[in-house]
XYZ file of C-alpha atoms in Angstrom:
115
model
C 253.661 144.408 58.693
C 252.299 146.801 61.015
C 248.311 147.736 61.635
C 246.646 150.966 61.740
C 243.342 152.022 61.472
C 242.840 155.557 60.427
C 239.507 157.663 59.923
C 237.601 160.434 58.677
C 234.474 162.017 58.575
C 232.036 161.770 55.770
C 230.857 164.569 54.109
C 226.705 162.898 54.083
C 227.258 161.495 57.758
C 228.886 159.044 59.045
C 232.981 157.902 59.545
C 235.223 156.479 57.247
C 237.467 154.082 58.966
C 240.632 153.164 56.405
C 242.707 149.859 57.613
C 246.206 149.320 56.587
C 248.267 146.367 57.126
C 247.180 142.611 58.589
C 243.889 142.922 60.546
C 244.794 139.934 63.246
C 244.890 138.898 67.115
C 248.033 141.448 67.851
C 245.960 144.206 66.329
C 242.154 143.489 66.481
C 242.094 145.166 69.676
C 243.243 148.628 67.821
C 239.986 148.477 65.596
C 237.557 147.346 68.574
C 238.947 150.736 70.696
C 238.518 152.654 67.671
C 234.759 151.543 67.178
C 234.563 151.794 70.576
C 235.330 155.345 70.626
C 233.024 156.245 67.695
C 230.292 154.718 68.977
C 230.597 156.449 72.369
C 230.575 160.057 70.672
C 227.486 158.643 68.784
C 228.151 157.181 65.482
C 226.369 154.975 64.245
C 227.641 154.640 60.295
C 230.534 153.274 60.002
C 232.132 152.595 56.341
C 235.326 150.310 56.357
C 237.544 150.676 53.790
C 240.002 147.563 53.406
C 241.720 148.273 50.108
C 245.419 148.740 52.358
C 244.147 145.248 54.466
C 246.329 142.649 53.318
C 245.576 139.994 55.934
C 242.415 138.704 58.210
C 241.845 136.429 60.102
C 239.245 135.063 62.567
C 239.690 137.656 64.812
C 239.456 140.523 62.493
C 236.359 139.042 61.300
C 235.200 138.565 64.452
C 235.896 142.510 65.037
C 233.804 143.393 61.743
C 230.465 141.419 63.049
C 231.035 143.004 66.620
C 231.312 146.496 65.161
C 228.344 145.779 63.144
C 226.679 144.545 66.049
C 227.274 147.203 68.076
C 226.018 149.523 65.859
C 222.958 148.371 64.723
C 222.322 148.058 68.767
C 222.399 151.788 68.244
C 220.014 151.866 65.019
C 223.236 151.926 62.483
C 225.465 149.552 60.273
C 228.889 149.070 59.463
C 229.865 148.111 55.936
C 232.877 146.662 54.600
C 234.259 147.978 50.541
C 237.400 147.437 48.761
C 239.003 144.423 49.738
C 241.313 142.452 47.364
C 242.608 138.966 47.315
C 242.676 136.693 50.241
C 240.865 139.504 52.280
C 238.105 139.336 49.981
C 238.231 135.519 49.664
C 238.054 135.437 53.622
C 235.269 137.662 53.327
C 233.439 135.421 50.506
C 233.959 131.884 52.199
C 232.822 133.159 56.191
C 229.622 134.759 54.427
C 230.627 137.882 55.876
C 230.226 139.201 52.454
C 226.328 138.428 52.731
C 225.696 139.614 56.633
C 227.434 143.042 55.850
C 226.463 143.771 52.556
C 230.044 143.766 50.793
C 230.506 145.434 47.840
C 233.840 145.126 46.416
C 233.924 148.510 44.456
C 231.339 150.420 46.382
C 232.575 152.820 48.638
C 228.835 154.822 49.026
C 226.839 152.402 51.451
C 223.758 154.448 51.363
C 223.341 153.188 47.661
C 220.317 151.285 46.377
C 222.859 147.990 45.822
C 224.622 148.498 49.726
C 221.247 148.823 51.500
């Protein structure tokens, strides 16, 4: 199955990103240049929706806590919502869940429960 990463602006700040497909090492590199690129025209929000992310493995996790590190660098966050069987289970048993504030069904990070 192929990867893409897709995004959109929010309407109270921030970028959207939407990931479809299996988040691995052939296609970590797309979401890296894609955070890349928003954080060089200044974001610093970014919202990851996973609910088309069928696969993940190390390296896609390992591309979620560099995003997140890069943009709290910058004073920002990046939170993960929607993920559904193993993606979620990867999610649960790395503690990634924890460290990014996960919230299955909560696509507004700026909410009490996301913060």
């Amino acid at each position: 199955m192929t990867f893409t990463v897709t995004h959109a602006e929010r309407d109270d700040g921030g970028v959207c990103l939407r990931l479809v497909g299996e988040l691995d090492l052939s296609s970590a590199g797309a979401l890296n240049t894609e955070i890349d690129r928003l954080a060089a025209n200044g974001e610093r929000h970014l919202l990851l929706d996973l609910t088309g992310l069928t696969f993940c493995d190390s390296t896609g996790i390992a591309a979620f806590v560099r995003g997140d590190n890069l943009a709290a660098a910058r004073g920002g966050w990046l939170r993960l919502y929607g993920a559904t069987g193993r993606v979620d289970r990867v999610l649960q048993i790395t503690g990634l869940a924890d460290v990014l504030r996960y919230q299955p069904d909560t696509a507004d990070p700026r909410s009490p429960s996301a913060r």
